GROMACS .gro file of C-alpha atoms in nm:
model
  232
    1MET     CA    1   0.000   0.000   0.000
    2LEU     CA    2   0.134   0.342  -0.097
    3THR     CA    3   0.122   0.663   0.103
    4ARG     CA    4  -0.043   0.968  -0.053
    5LYS     CA    5   0.295   1.125  -0.137
    6GLN     CA    6   0.428   0.802  -0.289
    7LEU     CA    7   0.117   0.769  -0.505
    8ASP     CA    8   0.137   1.135  -0.610
    9LEU     CA    9   0.500   1.093  -0.715
   10LEU     CA   10   0.435   0.773  -0.908
   11GLU     CA   11   0.144   0.937  -1.090
   12PHE     CA   12   0.357   1.243  -1.172
   13ILE     CA   13   0.642   1.031  -1.310
   14HIS     CA   14   0.399   0.817  -1.513
   15LYS     CA   15   0.226   1.121  -1.667
   16ARG     CA   16   0.555   1.288  -1.757
   17VAL     CA   17   0.690   0.970  -1.918
   18GLN     CA   18   0.365   0.934  -2.117
   19ARG     CA   19   0.380   1.300  -2.225
   20ASP     CA   20   0.752   1.363  -2.282
   21GLY     CA   21   0.909   1.020  -2.314
   22VAL     CA   22   1.153   1.096  -2.029
   23PRO     CA   23   1.099   1.105  -1.653
   24PRO     CA   24   1.110   1.436  -1.464
   25SER     CA   25   1.420   1.558  -1.283
   26PHE     CA   26   1.447   1.555  -0.903
   27ASP     CA   27   1.394   1.934  -0.908
   28GLU     CA   28   1.072   1.894  -1.105
   29MET     CA   29   0.954   1.619  -0.871
   30LYS     CA   30   1.032   1.835  -0.567
   31GLU     CA   31   0.834   2.128  -0.707
   32ALA     CA   32   0.541   1.910  -0.814
   33LEU     CA   33   0.508   1.759  -0.464
   34ASP     CA   34   0.586   2.089  -0.288
   35LEU     CA   35   0.875   1.941  -0.088
   36ARG     CA   36   1.156   2.149   0.058
   37SER     CA   37   1.449   1.926  -0.039
   38LYS     CA   38   1.543   1.661  -0.292
   39SER     CA   39   1.633   1.421  -0.012
   40GLY     CA   40   1.258   1.381   0.044
   41ILE     CA   41   1.216   1.285  -0.322
   42HIS     CA   42   1.502   1.036  -0.289
   43ARG     CA   43   1.322   0.869   0.003
   44LEU     CA   44   0.996   0.847  -0.196
   45ILE     CA   45   1.178   0.706  -0.501
   46THR     CA   46   1.346   0.444  -0.282
   47ALA     CA   47   1.011   0.350  -0.125
   48LEU     CA   48   0.853   0.306  -0.469
   49GLU     CA   49   1.149   0.094  -0.578
   50GLU     CA   50   1.131  -0.124  -0.265
   51ARG     CA   51   0.760  -0.182  -0.329
   52GLY     CA   52   0.827  -0.290  -0.686
   53PHE     CA   53   0.659  -0.003  -0.872
   54ILE     CA   54   0.974   0.142  -1.032
   55ARG     CA   55   1.334   0.042  -1.095
   56ARG     CA   56   1.638   0.268  -1.124
   57LEU     CA   57   1.924   0.179  -1.355
   58ALA     CA   58   2.281   0.230  -1.238
   59HIS     CA   59   2.518   0.472  -1.417
   60ARG     CA   60   2.236   0.639  -1.614
   61ALA     CA   61   2.109   0.986  -1.536
   62ARG     CA   62   1.732   1.007  -1.487
   63ALA     CA   63   1.677   0.644  -1.600
   64ILE     CA   64   1.361   0.504  -1.439
   65GLU     CA   65   1.180   0.186  -1.536
   66ILE     CA   66   0.809   0.178  -1.451
   67VAL     CA   67   0.743  -0.180  -1.346
   68LYS     CA   68   0.376  -0.169  -1.248
   69LEU     CA   69   0.093   0.066  -1.155
   70PRO     CA   70  -0.142   0.046  -0.855
   71GLU     CA   71  -0.510  -0.030  -0.899
   72SER     CA   72  -0.599   0.333  -0.833
   73MET     CA   73  -0.409   0.422  -1.152
   74GLY     CA   74  -0.569   0.148  -1.357
   75GLY     CA   75  -0.357  -0.144  -1.241
   76ALA     CA   76  -0.144  -0.337  -1.487
   77PRO     CA   77  -0.338  -0.360  -1.815
   78GLN     CA   78  -0.312  -0.660  -2.048
   79GLY     CA   79   0.009  -0.652  -2.245
   80PHE     CA   80   0.170  -0.394  -2.015
   81ALA     CA   81   0.548  -0.406  -2.051
   82PRO     CA   82   0.799  -0.199  -1.853
   83ARG     CA   83   0.959   0.088  -2.043
   84VAL     CA   84   1.322   0.183  -1.991
   85ILE     CA   85   1.365   0.558  -2.020
   86GLU     CA   86   1.713   0.671  -2.114
   87GLY     CA   87   1.838   0.985  -1.940
   88ASP     CA   88   1.885   1.306  -2.137
   89ARG     CA   89   2.229   1.381  -1.990
   90ALA     CA   90   2.563   1.222  -2.064
   91ASP     CA   91   2.677   0.954  -1.822
   92THR     CA   92   2.912   1.072  -1.546
   93PRO     CA   93   3.265   0.973  -1.651
   94GLN     CA   94   3.426   0.708  -1.432
   95PRO     CA   95   3.770   0.770  -1.275
   96ALA     CA   96   4.057   0.652  -1.492
   97ASN     CA   97   4.158   0.393  -1.234
   98ALA     CA   98   3.806   0.262  -1.166
   99LEU     CA   99   3.769  -0.115  -1.157
  100PRO     CA  100   3.491  -0.278  -1.362
  101VAL     CA  101   3.200  -0.367  -1.136
  102SER     CA  102   2.887  -0.558  -1.237
  103ALA     CA  103   2.583  -0.328  -1.244
  104ALA     CA  104   2.402  -0.588  -1.034
  105LEU     CA  105   2.650  -0.531  -0.751
  106VAL     CA  106   2.636  -0.153  -0.733
  107ALA     CA  107   2.384   0.102  -0.614
  108GLU     CA  108   2.349   0.473  -0.685
  109LEU     CA  109   2.349   0.712  -0.391
  110PRO     CA  110   2.287   1.087  -0.391
  111LEU     CA  111   2.601   1.292  -0.326
  112MET     CA  112   2.460   1.559  -0.097
  113GLY     CA  113   2.759   1.793  -0.116
  114ARG     CA  114   3.054   1.852   0.117
  115ILE     CA  115   3.091   1.774   0.488
  116ALA     CA  116   3.356   1.934   0.708
  117ALA     CA  117   3.610   1.710   0.876
  118GLY     CA  118   3.743   2.016   1.053
  119VAL     CA  119   3.553   2.330   1.146
  120PRO     CA  120   3.179   2.273   1.081
  121ILE     CA  121   3.040   2.414   0.759
  122GLU     CA  122   2.684   2.504   0.662
  123ALA     CA  123   2.439   2.214   0.667
  124ILE     CA  124   2.405   2.034   0.334
  125SER     CA  125   2.058   1.966   0.196
  126HIS     CA  126   2.096   1.944  -0.182
  127VAL     CA  127   2.191   1.662  -0.417
  128SER     CA  128   2.474   1.754  -0.655
  129HIS     CA  129   2.481   1.422  -0.842
  130ASN     CA  130   2.472   1.046  -0.782
  131VAL     CA  131   2.767   0.816  -0.712
  132ALA     CA  132   2.788   0.439  -0.767
  133VAL     CA  133   2.892   0.232  -0.464
  134PRO     CA  134   2.921  -0.143  -0.401
  135GLN     CA  135   2.601  -0.295  -0.265
  136ASP     CA  136   2.786  -0.466   0.020
  137MET     CA  137   2.892  -0.124   0.151
  138LEU     CA  138   2.529  -0.042   0.235
  139ARG     CA  139   2.512  -0.192   0.581
  140GLY     CA  140   2.186  -0.232   0.767
  141SER     CA  141   1.841  -0.110   0.671
  142GLY     CA  142   1.742   0.249   0.600
  143GLU     CA  143   1.842   0.526   0.362
  144HIS     CA  144   2.202   0.589   0.263
  145TYR     CA  145   2.369   0.894   0.111
  146ALA     CA  146   2.718   1.013   0.022
  147LEU     CA  147   2.919   1.320   0.122
  148GLU     CA  148   3.254   1.457   0.005
  149VAL     CA  149   3.495   1.521   0.294
  150LYS     CA  150   3.654   1.863   0.334
  151GLY     CA  151   3.940   1.898   0.585
  152ASP     CA  152   4.177   1.673   0.778
  153SER     CA  153   4.032   1.648   1.129
  154MET     CA  154   3.950   1.276   1.084
  155ILE     CA  155   4.280   1.181   0.920
  156GLU     CA  156   4.386   0.943   1.200
  157ALA     CA  157   4.062   0.753   1.145
  158GLY     CA  158   4.171   0.699   0.782
  159ILE     CA  159   3.944   0.971   0.641
  160ASN     CA  160   4.128   1.217   0.416
  161ASP     CA  161   4.038   1.545   0.251
  162GLY     CA  162   3.855   1.466  -0.075
  163ASP     CA  163   3.731   1.120   0.029
  164VAL     CA  164   3.364   1.033  -0.024
  165VAL     CA  165   3.198   0.888   0.286
  166ILE     CA  166   2.889   0.668   0.280
  167ILE     CA  167   2.640   0.750   0.554
  168ARG     CA  168   2.343   0.545   0.677
  169GLU     CA  169   2.070   0.790   0.770
  170GLY     CA  170   1.956   0.783   1.134
  171ASN     CA  171   1.920   0.998   1.442
  172THR     CA  172   2.089   0.778   1.705
  173ALA     CA  173   2.449   0.678   1.768
  174GLU     CA  174   2.662   0.483   2.014
  175ASN     CA  175   2.969   0.626   2.183
  176GLY     CA  176   3.264   0.609   1.946
  177ASP     CA  177   3.057   0.608   1.625
  178ILE     CA  178   3.168   0.843   1.347
  179VAL     CA  179   2.860   1.048   1.265
  180VAL     CA  180   2.731   1.337   1.061
  181ALA     CA  181   2.631   1.584   1.332
  182LEU     CA  182   2.410   1.886   1.273
  183VAL     CA  183   2.514   2.162   1.515
  184GLU     CA  184   2.251   2.421   1.608
  185ASP     CA  185   2.050   2.331   1.297
  186HIS     CA  186   2.287   2.500   1.051
  187GLU     CA  187   2.637   2.348   1.071
  188ALA     CA  188   2.724   1.994   0.963
  189THR     CA  189   3.042   1.811   1.061
  190LEU     CA  190   3.190   1.460   1.057
  191LYS     CA  191   3.319   1.357   1.401
  192ARG     CA  192   3.327   1.080   1.661
  193PHE     CA  193   3.023   1.091   1.887
  194PHE     CA  194   3.033   1.065   2.266
  195ARG     CA  195   2.747   1.133   2.508
  196LYS     CA  196   2.850   1.274   2.845
  197GLY     CA  197   2.543   1.321   3.065
  198ASN     CA  198   2.341   1.603   2.910
  199ALA     CA  199   2.619   1.700   2.672
  200ILE     CA  200   2.751   1.570   2.341
  201ALA     CA  201   3.124   1.561   2.264
  202LEU     CA  202   3.225   1.577   1.897
  203GLU     CA  203   3.579   1.445   1.886
  204ALA     CA  204   3.825   1.482   1.598
  205ALA     CA  205   4.077   1.215   1.498
  206ASN     CA  206   4.358   1.469   1.470
  207PRO     CA  207   4.537   1.618   1.775
  208SER     CA  208   4.539   1.959   1.604
  209TYR     CA  209   4.164   1.992   1.662
  210GLU     CA  210   3.995   2.036   1.998
  211THR     CA  211   3.696   1.829   2.102
  212ARG     CA  212   3.373   2.029   2.093
  213VAL     CA  213   3.135   1.975   2.384
  214LEU     CA  214   2.780   2.103   2.335
  215PRO     CA  215   2.443   2.070   2.511
  216ASP     CA  216   2.263   1.764   2.374
  217ASP     CA  217   1.977   1.980   2.242
  218LYS     CA  218   2.226   2.162   2.015
  219VAL     CA  219   2.340   1.847   1.831
  220LYS     CA  220   2.134   1.625   1.601
  221VAL     CA  221   2.276   1.304   1.459
  222GLN     CA  222   2.203   1.282   1.085
  223GLY     CA  223   2.360   0.942   1.017
  224LYS     CA  224   2.654   0.709   1.082
  225LEU     CA  225   2.958   0.632   0.870
  226VAL     CA  226   2.939   0.288   0.703
  227GLY     CA  227   3.188   0.316   0.416
  228LEU     CA  228   3.443   0.527   0.233
  229ILE     CA  229   3.546   0.575  -0.132
  230ARG     CA  230   3.889   0.714  -0.224
  231THR     CA  231   4.018   0.814  -0.567
  232TYR     CA  232   4.395   0.809  -0.610
   0.00000   0.00000   0.00000
């Protein structure tokens, strides 16, 4: 059973494919559903994919396969066959040293922008593009997203400036977890998480940076580190 928003998005995608021959962009979906960020669209797309209504194809921009329609949209008529819609943008070039990976073993994640491994930077809420990651890197259930690291405060944890970190979305963490922390609702940073009574300590993995200790109502966990991608 689909939620109202999931049904609205599926209907919008279906109508645009029928009209234009290509699916709408994330920006167009966001505007059509009156959502504030594209991360909400990503969650709806993932929910539709998990329920078997659509399928996304790896390494292709805006490539969505409509697999079936719900009864409220006429169900699956006789002779209905899925249509693969090719994206209208060129594929993102792969790094020169990339290893060949079977499409069946990779998943596309939204790259939300940059995250500070140093002094916190402004919170990131937009998708710049998608990145392909191995399926076995996506640990546990729930949404995942990617962020590019800026700074060297986590270098002793093996996280360098320019690395892409894979984050499993969530709002809880255990002491010692490396998390994306939202500080006072406008700064995002990548640090080790420690709870100390009614305070949260955000600890760097570089002795050049001091540990920040903040009231627990000033820090919101946005997700935990589950993987890392490095280009040499």
